Structures are given as C-alpha cells and as structure tokens.
Amino acid sequence: MSKIHIKVIQPTQIRIDKEYDHVIVPGIDGDFGISLDHTPFITKIRTGVLQLFQNETCDEYAIHDGFVTVENNVIKIVCDTIERKDEIDIARAKASKERAEERLKSSKENINFRRVEASLKKALVRLELKSD
Amino acid sequence: MANLREIKTRIESVKSTKQITNAMKMVAASKLRKAQDNIINARPYADHINDMLRTLKNKNISSDHPLLAEISGKGKTAYVVVTSDRGLCGSFNTHIIKEAIVNLKKNPDADLICIGKKGYDYFRKHSTNVTEHYINLFNEMNFGVSADVAEKILSLFLDENYDQINIIYNEFKSAIQQDIVVKQLLPIIPVESEESSKLDFIYEPDEDTIIYELGRKYIHVDIWRIMLESSAAEQGARMTAMDSATENAIELISKLTLNYNRARQAAITTEIIEISSGAEAIQQ
C-alpha cells in the first residue's frame, strides 16, 4: 500500500522526512485529516497538535505557526517551531504560560497583544499535549 | 642605524600583533563555516515559501495585495543597509556604505534602516535619514531575532505608506569574494522557479489571508537569509583581511630581524676595531 510522504521544514533544518498512513493537522479553521489522494490544498496552521499515524502508532508534535501544502500525496509543512511530545520541557512551558498571563493582566499600553497571545497559546498547547 | 633594543621591542610587538591577527583569522574561519551551514539549512524552507508564493501569484495575477502590488511611484522609499557590527574586516563595510550613498544621491528623500553597528555609526553622523537601526544582532543570531526585525520592517511598509523598500547587503560568493547586492525587498517579487506548481490548489481560509501570511513568512525568511549571507560574507572578508595582515606581519618581522642582525654585527665590528686599535696602541 502506498503512503503519504511528510516533510516538515523549519528555517534551520528539515525536521521530518518520512512516510505515514494518515495525518491530522491543526488547520486555522479546525483540525483536519489527510489520507491518501487528498485534493491539492494549501492552508495555514494554527498553534496546535500535529498527529502522524503509522500502522497502529501515533507520533504527536506540538506545532506553531506555519503552512501546509498537500500535493500528489506529498505533504509539506513549513513551521517555525515544532516539538515531539517527549521533547517538551514542562517547567519551561509553565513558566512561559505564567509570564504571558502576567503580561496580559498588567494591561500596559505598550504590550504587543498578538505576541503575548501567541506565546500563551504555544505554552497551553505544550502543556495540554504533555498532560495527555 | 637604530639601536639594538629599539629594534628588539619593535619585533616583539609585531610578533604579538601577528598572533592576534592569526587568532582572529582562525575564529573567522570557524564562524564562516557555521554561517555557511546555516545558509544551506535555511534553503529548503526559503525555497518552499517562494514556490508557494509563486504558485499563488501565477494563479492570481490581478492581485492587488499591498505585499505583492506593483510600485506606484507615489509613496516613500526606504533602504535597508546591512553592515557588520565589528570592524577589522577589510573593505566590507566601506563598499556597502558607498553603495548606499550612491543610492541616496539618486533618491535624497529615502529613509534609511540600518542593520549593523558600522553602518549606523556612519549614517548617524552623515545623514538625517536614519529612521530605524538594529545593532549587535550578529553575535547572537537566530531566526527569532531576524523575524523581529522583519516584523518591524513589514509594519513600517504597511502602516507608513512606503512605496518600496530596498535592501543593500553583501552576498557571500566565496571566502575571498563578496558581491554587493541591491534588491527590492518589498513589494515582494517571488523568484521564478520550475517547482512552482500548475495544480489548482484549494486555499483555506481564503487567498488574501494566505497571501498576507505567506508574504510575512517570505519576508521573515528573506531577512534571515540576507543576515546569514551578510554574516558569512563578513567572516570571509575578515578571514582574508586577517590573513594578509598576518602575511604582512611575517614580512615585517623578517625585515626587522635582518636590520637587528645588521645592527648587532655593526656593533660587534665596532667593538673589535676598538679593542684591536687599543691593543695596537699599547704595543707601540
């Protein structure tokens, strides 16, 4: 049986370059699954969990800010940060969650809400994935 | 002829300078290797973003999104000038600054955005056009830092009514060659490539959002690439400069050593003459 080729590309390296049966991607308008012979498709990824299925096992990654292109059973994902479940540093994620919440509470004029929101989301996704 | 001790101190000082320049050459060589690796690693990401954008633009030629729009010739122009933070790298910065001045002459109202301390130091004193500057980035360079710079440039472009933003930087050709590049950064011109797909993609949420987000990423990665190129070129320039400095030091040392030996011999000769003429005087 043929499989889907998945490439995850970061600015500093090609992170994943492997074949899988089936993947679930956190799209900007909701999670969606991609199986064999999916129609050509481009969308933005939201901060969330990327699931890659191979036989009966599932690799889970926390992913942040990127795009996914589906073309001829090749899925290319470009993203800034991606971490496998076991690479997540819980203490760091917690600290960054607290820092972001503090920033939002302090309600100073000069904070960059988009950025704080992004880092809060990132931390929450990491914690959620780790606690499963 | 200079006296012996003077020449000796001179030799010592040239020797220690030689050691420093030699060490700097080694450091530059290792940093160069790192920068080159980074450039190679960044390539797939940059290529893919470019292919996606190219596909979009091919499909949607009439797009009037500001990031991809044609130049109207009405708004302001800005130049981003990428220099190094530190000196001792030959003509690396001088060439860039000269090129920037030529461009400023053509376009006297253009604003300047300086990346790197050397360029900023120069234009702070010689021009009133500097609007933004980023210094000391190259030491701790990572994608996050360059993304911050890119984000600032983007918001300048979108909010401040710039028509065109150009960038002037050194491109790395080889360890001994850097090419000065002046190119248009914004609006984006995606590079034509064979990879860009003819397939009819479905875009979600919609094409305009994707263009905007992809455009942002494109600028992020472009700034990242340019900063890597510039830092590789800087290290290359420094390596060559320090190499020739070391060569010069070696040459100088051998000249001074020759002078030293001559002076020493002359001193010995004088001494022998003194002794022998003294001895002769006693005999008589």
Tab-separated table of C-alpha atoms in Angstrom:
chain	number	residue	atom	x	y	z
A	1	MET	CA	0.000	0.000	0.000
A	2	SER	CA	1.331	3.425	-0.857
A	3	LYS	CA	1.747	6.020	1.803
A	4	ILE	CA	1.814	9.761	2.258
A	5	HIS	CA	5.194	11.423	2.300
A	6	ILE	CA	5.527	14.034	5.016
A	7	LYS	CA	8.141	16.757	5.077
A	8	VAL	CA	8.338	19.187	7.951
A	9	ILE	CA	10.661	22.081	7.128
A	10	GLN	CA	11.994	24.531	9.687
A	11	PRO	CA	14.142	27.599	8.962
A	12	THR	CA	17.170	25.803	10.356
A	13	GLN	CA	16.614	22.204	9.275
A	14	ILE	CA	14.368	19.601	7.690
A	15	ARG	CA	12.813	18.126	10.760
A	16	ILE	CA	10.727	15.219	9.489
A	17	ASP	CA	11.096	13.434	6.166
A	18	LYS	CA	9.125	10.205	6.397
A	19	GLU	CA	6.169	8.171	5.156
A	20	TYR	CA	2.942	7.853	7.118
A	21	ASP	CA	-0.508	6.339	6.619
A	22	HIS	CA	-2.579	9.223	7.771
A	23	VAL	CA	-2.122	12.608	9.438
A	24	ILE	CA	-4.204	15.083	11.400
A	25	VAL	CA	-3.191	18.723	11.032
A	26	PRO	CA	-4.389	21.645	13.167
A	27	GLY	CA	-5.658	23.985	10.435
A	28	ILE	CA	-6.625	27.590	11.018
A	29	ASP	CA	-10.316	26.678	10.627
A	30	GLY	CA	-10.144	23.453	12.629
A	31	ASP	CA	-8.320	20.147	12.651
A	32	PHE	CA	-8.456	18.089	9.510
A	33	GLY	CA	-7.270	14.667	8.493
A	34	ILE	CA	-5.324	13.958	5.341
A	35	SER	CA	-5.410	10.492	3.824
A	36	LEU	CA	-4.189	9.116	0.531
A	37	ASP	CA	-5.067	11.048	-2.663
A	38	HIS	CA	-6.191	14.217	-0.958
A	39	THR	CA	-7.015	17.113	-3.282
A	40	PRO	CA	-4.307	19.822	-3.748
A	41	PHE	CA	-4.682	22.100	-0.813
A	42	ILE	CA	-2.897	24.959	0.984
A	43	THR	CA	-3.782	26.286	4.406
A	44	LYS	CA	-2.346	28.000	7.414
A	45	ILE	CA	-1.659	26.051	10.560
A	46	ARG	CA	-2.720	27.293	13.949
A	47	THR	CA	-0.819	26.559	17.126
A	48	GLY	CA	-1.855	23.038	17.976
A	49	VAL	CA	-1.087	19.345	17.877
A	50	LEU	CA	0.079	17.545	14.756
A	51	GLN	CA	-0.658	13.819	14.736
A	52	LEU	CA	1.125	11.415	12.412
A	53	PHE	CA	-0.244	7.878	12.173
A	54	GLN	CA	1.858	4.931	11.161
A	55	ASN	CA	0.383	1.407	11.440
A	56	GLU	CA	-1.136	1.471	14.914
A	57	THR	CA	1.173	4.069	16.438
A	58	CYS	CA	0.751	7.821	16.533
A	59	ASP	CA	3.515	10.424	16.800
A	60	GLU	CA	2.374	13.659	18.360
A	61	TYR	CA	4.034	17.031	17.912
A	62	ALA	CA	3.282	20.490	19.273
A	63	ILE	CA	3.437	22.814	16.283
A	64	HIS	CA	3.331	26.579	15.999
A	65	ASP	CA	2.641	28.952	13.138
A	66	GLY	CA	3.108	27.589	9.658
A	67	PHE	CA	1.616	26.381	6.420
A	68	VAL	CA	0.707	23.040	4.986
A	69	THR	CA	0.717	22.149	1.285
A	70	VAL	CA	-0.833	18.946	0.024
A	71	GLU	CA	0.163	17.923	-3.476
A	72	ASN	CA	0.289	14.441	-5.040
A	73	ASN	CA	0.463	12.611	-1.717
A	74	VAL	CA	3.336	14.769	-0.537
A	75	ILE	CA	2.563	16.923	2.456
A	76	LYS	CA	4.953	19.761	3.056
A	77	ILE	CA	4.678	21.607	6.329
A	78	VAL	CA	6.722	24.730	6.942
A	79	CYS	CA	6.746	25.983	10.513
A	80	ASP	CA	8.895	27.961	12.908
A	81	THR	CA	8.786	25.613	15.882
A	82	ILE	CA	7.842	22.008	16.308
A	83	GLU	CA	8.476	19.680	19.255
A	84	ARG	CA	7.837	15.988	19.718
A	85	LYS	CA	5.807	15.093	22.783
A	86	ASP	CA	8.830	13.825	24.717
A	87	GLU	CA	10.913	16.902	23.919
A	88	ILE	CA	8.581	19.315	25.657
A	89	ASP	CA	10.011	20.942	28.735
A	90	ILE	CA	7.123	21.206	31.178
A	91	ALA	CA	8.817	23.661	33.529
A	92	ARG	CA	9.623	25.995	30.669
A	93	ALA	CA	6.119	25.813	29.238
A	94	LYS	CA	4.603	26.538	32.643
A	95	ALA	CA	6.926	29.479	33.190
A	96	SER	CA	6.121	30.943	29.816
A	97	LYS	CA	2.386	30.474	30.429
A	98	GLU	CA	2.634	32.368	33.719
A	99	ARG	CA	4.720	35.093	32.131
A	100	ALA	CA	2.197	35.579	29.348
A	101	GLU	CA	-0.743	35.672	31.758
A	102	GLU	CA	1.028	38.217	33.905
A	103	ARG	CA	1.667	40.384	30.850
A	104	LEU	CA	-1.987	40.272	29.869
A	105	LYS	CA	-3.101	41.182	33.384
A	106	SER	CA	-0.698	44.092	33.716
A	107	SER	CA	-2.610	45.727	30.823
A	108	LYS	CA	0.096	48.202	29.972
A	109	GLU	CA	-0.437	50.120	26.784
A	110	ASN	CA	2.777	49.160	25.109
A	111	ILE	CA	2.496	45.386	25.114
A	112	ASN	CA	2.155	43.522	21.898
A	113	PHE	CA	-1.062	41.549	22.353
A	114	ARG	CA	-0.596	39.400	19.314
A	115	ARG	CA	2.752	38.237	20.529
A	116	VAL	CA	1.675	37.580	24.095
A	117	GLU	CA	-1.359	35.710	22.850
A	118	ALA	CA	0.815	33.620	20.551
A	119	SER	CA	3.221	32.676	23.319
A	120	LEU	CA	0.348	31.867	25.686
A	121	LYS	CA	-1.228	29.593	23.078
A	122	LYS	CA	2.091	27.921	22.447
A	123	ALA	CA	2.548	27.209	26.152
A	124	LEU	CA	-1.013	25.913	26.550
A	125	VAL	CA	-0.671	23.510	23.636
A	126	ARG	CA	2.573	22.159	25.029
A	127	LEU	CA	1.071	21.608	28.470
A	128	GLU	CA	-2.055	20.024	27.023
A	129	LEU	CA	-0.108	17.612	24.879
A	130	LYS	CA	2.161	16.662	27.739
A	131	SER	CA	-0.682	16.046	30.177
A	132	ASP	CA	-2.465	13.535	27.885
B	1	MET	CA	71.108	52.682	12.329
B	2	ALA	CA	68.513	52.347	15.083
B	3	ASN	CA	69.791	50.971	18.300
B	4	LEU	CA	69.520	47.327	19.164
B	5	ARG	CA	66.998	47.472	21.959
B	6	GLU	CA	64.586	49.605	19.914
B	7	ILE	CA	64.532	47.083	17.107
B	8	LYS	CA	64.068	44.235	19.544
B	9	THR	CA	60.968	45.778	21.176
B	10	ARG	CA	59.597	46.521	17.737
B	11	ILE	CA	59.995	42.871	16.736
B	12	GLU	CA	58.261	41.714	19.900
B	13	SER	CA	55.287	43.999	19.333
B	14	VAL	CA	54.885	42.963	15.699
B	15	LYS	CA	55.043	39.345	16.825
B	16	SER	CA	52.203	39.778	19.293
B	17	THR	CA	50.126	41.611	16.691
B	18	LYS	CA	50.739	38.719	14.357
B	19	GLN	CA	49.488	36.309	16.968
B	20	ILE	CA	46.285	38.307	17.375
B	21	THR	CA	45.587	38.599	13.662
B	22	ASN	CA	46.307	34.913	13.231
B	23	ALA	CA	43.894	34.008	16.014
B	24	MET	CA	41.232	36.286	14.534
B	25	LYS	CA	41.689	34.558	11.217
B	26	MET	CA	41.078	31.166	12.818
B	27	VAL	CA	37.986	32.402	14.670
B	28	ALA	CA	36.612	33.957	11.483
B	29	ALA	CA	37.199	30.699	9.631
B	30	SER	CA	35.206	28.682	12.142
B	31	LYS	CA	32.399	31.254	12.262
B	32	LEU	CA	32.347	31.251	8.479
B	33	ARG	CA	31.818	27.509	8.427
B	34	LYS	CA	28.919	27.850	10.863
B	35	ALA	CA	27.321	30.621	8.831
B	36	GLN	CA	27.661	28.588	5.643
B	37	ASP	CA	25.942	25.620	7.309
B	38	ASN	CA	23.110	27.899	8.378
B	39	ILE	CA	22.674	29.187	4.837
B	40	ILE	CA	22.452	25.668	3.466
B	41	ASN	CA	19.990	24.625	6.176
B	42	ALA	CA	17.741	27.611	5.532
B	43	ARG	CA	17.474	26.879	1.826
B	44	PRO	CA	14.627	24.280	1.767
B	45	TYR	CA	12.402	26.498	3.888
B	46	ALA	CA	13.050	29.575	1.768
B	47	ASP	CA	12.570	27.643	-1.471
B	48	HIS	CA	9.283	26.179	-0.360
B	49	ILE	CA	7.826	29.522	0.779
B	50	ASN	CA	8.927	31.022	-2.525
B	51	ASP	CA	7.324	28.204	-4.537
B	52	MET	CA	4.041	28.628	-2.692
B	53	LEU	CA	4.022	32.359	-3.253
B	54	ARG	CA	4.984	31.986	-6.901
B	55	THR	CA	2.144	29.488	-7.434
B	56	LEU	CA	-0.282	31.907	-5.843
B	57	LYS	CA	0.915	34.847	-7.877
B	58	ASN	CA	0.832	32.915	-11.152
B	59	LYS	CA	-2.728	31.931	-10.487
B	60	ASN	CA	-3.868	35.277	-9.295
B	61	ILE	CA	-2.117	37.796	-11.492
B	62	SER	CA	-4.520	40.623	-10.845
B	63	SER	CA	-3.794	40.513	-7.107
B	64	ASP	CA	-3.571	43.998	-5.683
B	65	HIS	CA	-2.475	42.926	-2.251
B	66	PRO	CA	-0.009	45.547	-0.979
B	67	LEU	CA	2.686	42.949	-0.303
B	68	LEU	CA	2.674	41.849	-3.938
B	69	ALA	CA	1.497	45.053	-5.624
B	70	GLU	CA	3.240	46.924	-8.406
B	71	ILE	CA	5.219	50.027	-7.490
B	72	SER	CA	3.047	53.081	-7.910
B	73	GLY	CA	5.878	55.593	-7.607
B	74	LYS	CA	3.886	57.735	-5.191
B	75	GLY	CA	4.952	56.740	-1.701
B	76	LYS	CA	8.280	56.978	0.105
B	77	THR	CA	11.260	54.748	-0.478
B	78	ALA	CA	13.446	53.199	2.177
B	79	TYR	CA	16.793	51.468	2.048
B	80	VAL	CA	17.798	48.761	4.465
B	81	VAL	CA	21.577	48.845	4.802
B	82	VAL	CA	23.161	45.688	6.180
B	83	THR	CA	26.675	46.134	7.574
B	84	SER	CA	28.628	44.326	10.272
B	85	ASP	CA	28.753	45.162	13.959
B	86	ARG	CA	32.516	44.938	14.182
B	87	GLY	CA	35.378	46.223	12.143
B	88	LEU	CA	38.660	44.671	11.030
B	89	CYS	CA	37.105	43.067	8.007
B	90	GLY	CA	38.742	44.906	5.142
B	91	SER	CA	36.569	46.918	2.806
B	92	PHE	CA	33.404	45.016	3.724
B	93	ASN	CA	31.569	47.950	5.272
B	94	THR	CA	33.107	50.728	3.173
B	95	HIS	CA	31.765	49.249	-0.044
B	96	ILE	CA	28.269	48.889	1.377
B	97	ILE	CA	28.253	52.440	2.705
B	98	LYS	CA	29.493	53.765	-0.631
B	99	GLU	CA	26.754	51.905	-2.465
B	100	ALA	CA	24.171	53.272	-0.024
B	101	ILE	CA	25.425	56.825	-0.613
B	102	VAL	CA	25.131	56.385	-4.379
B	103	ASN	CA	21.544	55.230	-3.929
B	104	LEU	CA	20.765	58.071	-1.542
B	105	LYS	CA	22.029	60.592	-4.090
B	106	LYS	CA	19.550	59.245	-6.615
B	107	ASN	CA	16.799	59.346	-4.059
B	108	PRO	CA	17.569	62.052	-1.464
B	109	ASP	CA	14.289	61.692	0.443
B	110	ALA	CA	14.657	57.977	1.024
B	111	ASP	CA	14.711	56.730	4.586
B	112	LEU	CA	17.438	54.506	5.955
B	113	ILE	CA	17.104	51.434	8.119
B	114	CYS	CA	20.485	50.339	9.424
B	115	ILE	CA	21.234	46.779	10.426
B	116	GLY	CA	24.695	46.515	11.971
B	117	LYS	CA	26.656	48.974	14.037
B	118	LYS	CA	29.177	50.134	11.428
B	119	GLY	CA	26.571	51.434	9.010
B	120	TYR	CA	24.577	53.044	11.782
B	121	ASP	CA	27.658	54.809	13.185
B	122	TYR	CA	28.407	56.269	9.787
B	123	PHE	CA	24.933	57.407	8.804
B	124	ARG	CA	24.085	58.747	12.242
B	125	LYS	CA	26.798	61.332	11.678
B	126	HIS	CA	26.438	61.940	7.953
B	127	SER	CA	22.745	61.730	7.253
B	128	THR	CA	19.432	62.681	8.809
B	129	ASN	CA	17.504	59.945	7.064
B	130	VAL	CA	18.038	57.116	9.550
B	131	THR	CA	14.628	56.027	10.840
B	132	GLU	CA	15.396	52.683	12.407
B	133	HIS	CA	18.527	50.885	13.481
B	134	TYR	CA	19.337	47.447	14.794
B	135	ILE	CA	22.776	46.869	16.230
B	136	ASN	CA	24.637	43.969	17.810
B	137	LEU	CA	22.389	41.336	16.258
B	138	PHE	CA	25.052	39.255	14.593
B	139	ASN	CA	26.609	37.869	17.729
B	140	GLU	CA	23.544	36.054	18.981
B	141	MET	CA	21.858	35.463	15.687
B	142	ASN	CA	18.866	33.153	15.432
B	143	PHE	CA	15.661	33.027	13.437
B	144	GLY	CA	13.674	34.741	16.198
B	145	VAL	CA	15.910	37.817	16.166
B	146	SER	CA	15.735	38.221	12.409
B	147	ALA	CA	11.961	37.620	12.485
B	148	ASP	CA	11.590	40.544	14.897
B	149	VAL	CA	13.487	42.812	12.511
B	150	ALA	CA	11.405	41.538	9.593
B	151	GLU	CA	8.181	42.165	11.500
B	152	LYS	CA	9.239	45.799	12.167
B	153	ILE	CA	10.108	46.368	8.518
B	154	LEU	CA	6.774	44.868	7.489
B	155	SER	CA	4.791	47.094	9.802
B	156	LEU	CA	6.740	50.125	8.549
B	157	PHE	CA	5.872	49.166	4.999
B	158	LEU	CA	2.187	48.513	5.639
B	159	ASP	CA	1.457	51.356	8.063
B	160	GLU	CA	3.739	54.154	6.965
B	161	ASN	CA	2.848	54.300	3.347
B	162	TYR	CA	6.126	53.234	1.837
B	163	ASP	CA	6.020	52.511	-1.826
B	164	GLN	CA	9.140	50.441	-1.961
B	165	ILE	CA	11.738	49.089	0.440
B	166	ASN	CA	15.124	48.104	-0.953
B	167	ILE	CA	17.911	46.276	0.760
B	168	ILE	CA	21.655	46.655	0.289
B	169	TYR	CA	23.854	43.856	1.532
B	170	ASN	CA	26.937	41.767	0.875
B	171	GLU	CA	26.259	38.413	-0.676
B	172	PHE	CA	28.618	35.591	0.100
B	173	LYS	CA	30.299	34.201	-3.013
B	174	SER	CA	33.400	32.619	-1.583
B	175	ALA	CA	35.733	33.234	1.314
B	176	ILE	CA	37.591	35.808	-0.756
B	177	GLN	CA	34.726	37.280	-2.724
B	178	GLN	CA	31.665	39.231	-1.622
B	179	ASP	CA	29.212	40.776	-4.034
B	180	ILE	CA	27.198	43.843	-3.190
B	181	VAL	CA	23.540	43.311	-3.912
B	182	VAL	CA	20.859	45.982	-4.102
B	183	LYS	CA	17.451	44.420	-4.370
B	184	GLN	CA	13.836	45.200	-3.840
B	185	LEU	CA	12.598	43.695	-0.602
B	186	LEU	CA	9.031	44.989	-0.640
B	187	PRO	CA	6.711	44.663	-2.521
B	188	ILE	CA	7.709	41.050	-2.898
B	189	ILE	CA	8.870	39.688	-6.247
B	190	PRO	CA	8.841	35.907	-5.909
B	191	VAL	CA	11.688	34.273	-7.799
B	192	GLU	CA	10.608	32.375	-10.899
B	193	SER	CA	11.157	28.683	-10.351
B	194	GLU	CA	10.421	25.406	-12.079
B	195	GLU	CA	8.993	23.947	-8.917
B	196	SER	CA	6.014	26.274	-8.795
B	197	SER	CA	3.044	24.057	-9.346
B	198	LYS	CA	0.417	24.297	-12.039
B	199	LEU	CA	-2.104	22.466	-9.881
B	200	ASP	CA	-5.265	24.211	-8.839
B	201	PHE	CA	-4.978	24.373	-5.078
B	202	ILE	CA	-7.806	24.941	-2.654
B	203	TYR	CA	-6.900	27.744	-0.278
B	204	GLU	CA	-8.173	27.979	3.237
B	205	PRO	CA	-9.379	30.306	4.771
B	206	ASP	CA	-9.076	32.403	1.553
B	207	GLU	CA	-6.411	33.527	-0.877
B	208	ASP	CA	-5.949	37.013	0.536
B	209	THR	CA	-5.247	35.761	4.044
B	210	ILE	CA	-2.844	33.185	2.684
B	211	ILE	CA	-1.077	35.834	0.580
B	212	TYR	CA	-0.685	38.059	3.600
B	213	GLU	CA	0.566	35.308	5.894
B	214	LEU	CA	2.824	33.795	3.243
B	215	GLY	CA	4.167	37.241	2.400
B	216	ARG	CA	5.022	37.801	6.038
B	217	LYS	CA	6.831	34.484	6.222
B	218	TYR	CA	8.599	35.254	2.967
B	219	ILE	CA	9.993	38.466	4.404
B	220	HIS	CA	10.957	36.690	7.635
B	221	VAL	CA	12.946	34.100	5.772
B	222	ASP	CA	14.368	36.628	3.307
B	223	ILE	CA	15.717	38.800	6.126
B	224	TRP	CA	17.067	35.670	7.815
B	225	ARG	CA	18.808	34.606	4.611
B	226	ILE	CA	20.224	38.077	3.988
B	227	MET	CA	21.557	38.328	7.519
B	228	LEU	CA	23.167	34.911	7.175
B	229	GLU	CA	24.672	35.862	3.807
B	230	SER	CA	25.981	39.095	5.227
B	231	SER	CA	27.483	37.444	8.261
B	232	ALA	CA	29.122	34.731	6.142
B	233	ALA	CA	30.490	37.414	3.828
B	234	GLU	CA	31.713	39.401	6.829
B	235	GLN	CA	33.574	36.425	8.242
B	236	GLY	CA	35.021	35.699	4.811
B	237	ALA	CA	36.191	39.286	4.457
B	238	ARG	CA	37.653	39.220	7.940
B	239	MET	CA	39.453	35.982	7.213
B	240	THR	CA	41.108	37.415	4.094
B	241	ALA	CA	41.931	40.705	5.804
B	242	MET	CA	43.478	38.949	8.783
B	243	ASP	CA	45.331	36.554	6.518
B	244	SER	CA	47.022	39.391	4.665
B	245	ALA	CA	47.672	41.176	7.970
B	246	THR	CA	49.435	38.054	9.221
B	247	GLU	CA	51.445	37.838	5.983
B	248	ASN	CA	52.467	41.463	6.333
B	249	ALA	CA	53.500	40.890	9.928
B	250	ILE	CA	55.676	37.948	8.923
B	251	GLU	CA	57.324	40.053	6.233
B	252	LEU	CA	57.871	42.913	8.647
B	253	ILE	CA	59.369	40.591	11.231
B	254	SER	CA	61.880	39.188	8.747
B	255	LYS	CA	62.875	42.699	7.677
B	256	LEU	CA	63.282	43.819	11.257
B	257	THR	CA	65.251	40.710	12.144
B	258	LEU	CA	67.610	41.459	9.263
B	259	ASN	CA	68.027	45.022	10.498
B	260	TYR	CA	68.582	43.722	14.005
B	261	ASN	CA	71.313	41.331	12.900
B	262	ARG	CA	72.989	44.028	10.823
B	263	ALA	CA	72.977	46.393	13.750
B	264	ARG	CA	74.303	43.654	16.010
B	265	GLN	CA	77.119	42.844	13.574
B	266	ALA	CA	77.987	46.517	13.185
B	267	ALA	CA	78.169	46.825	16.952
B	268	ILE	CA	80.488	43.788	17.155
B	269	THR	CA	82.685	45.138	14.376
B	270	THR	CA	83.000	48.484	16.085
B	271	GLU	CA	83.885	46.740	19.330
B	272	ILE	CA	86.597	44.605	17.668
B	273	ILE	CA	88.075	47.649	15.979
B	274	GLU	CA	88.124	49.439	19.306
B	275	ILE	CA	89.837	46.503	21.039
B	276	SER	CA	92.387	45.888	18.311
B	277	SER	CA	93.276	49.547	17.948
B	278	GLY	CA	93.555	49.723	21.734
B	279	ALA	CA	95.912	46.730	21.716
B	280	GLU	CA	97.994	48.266	18.970
B	281	ALA	CA	98.269	51.493	20.920
B	282	ILE	CA	99.623	49.572	23.935
B	283	GLN	CA	102.228	47.688	21.774
B	284	GLN	CA	103.570	50.920	20.398
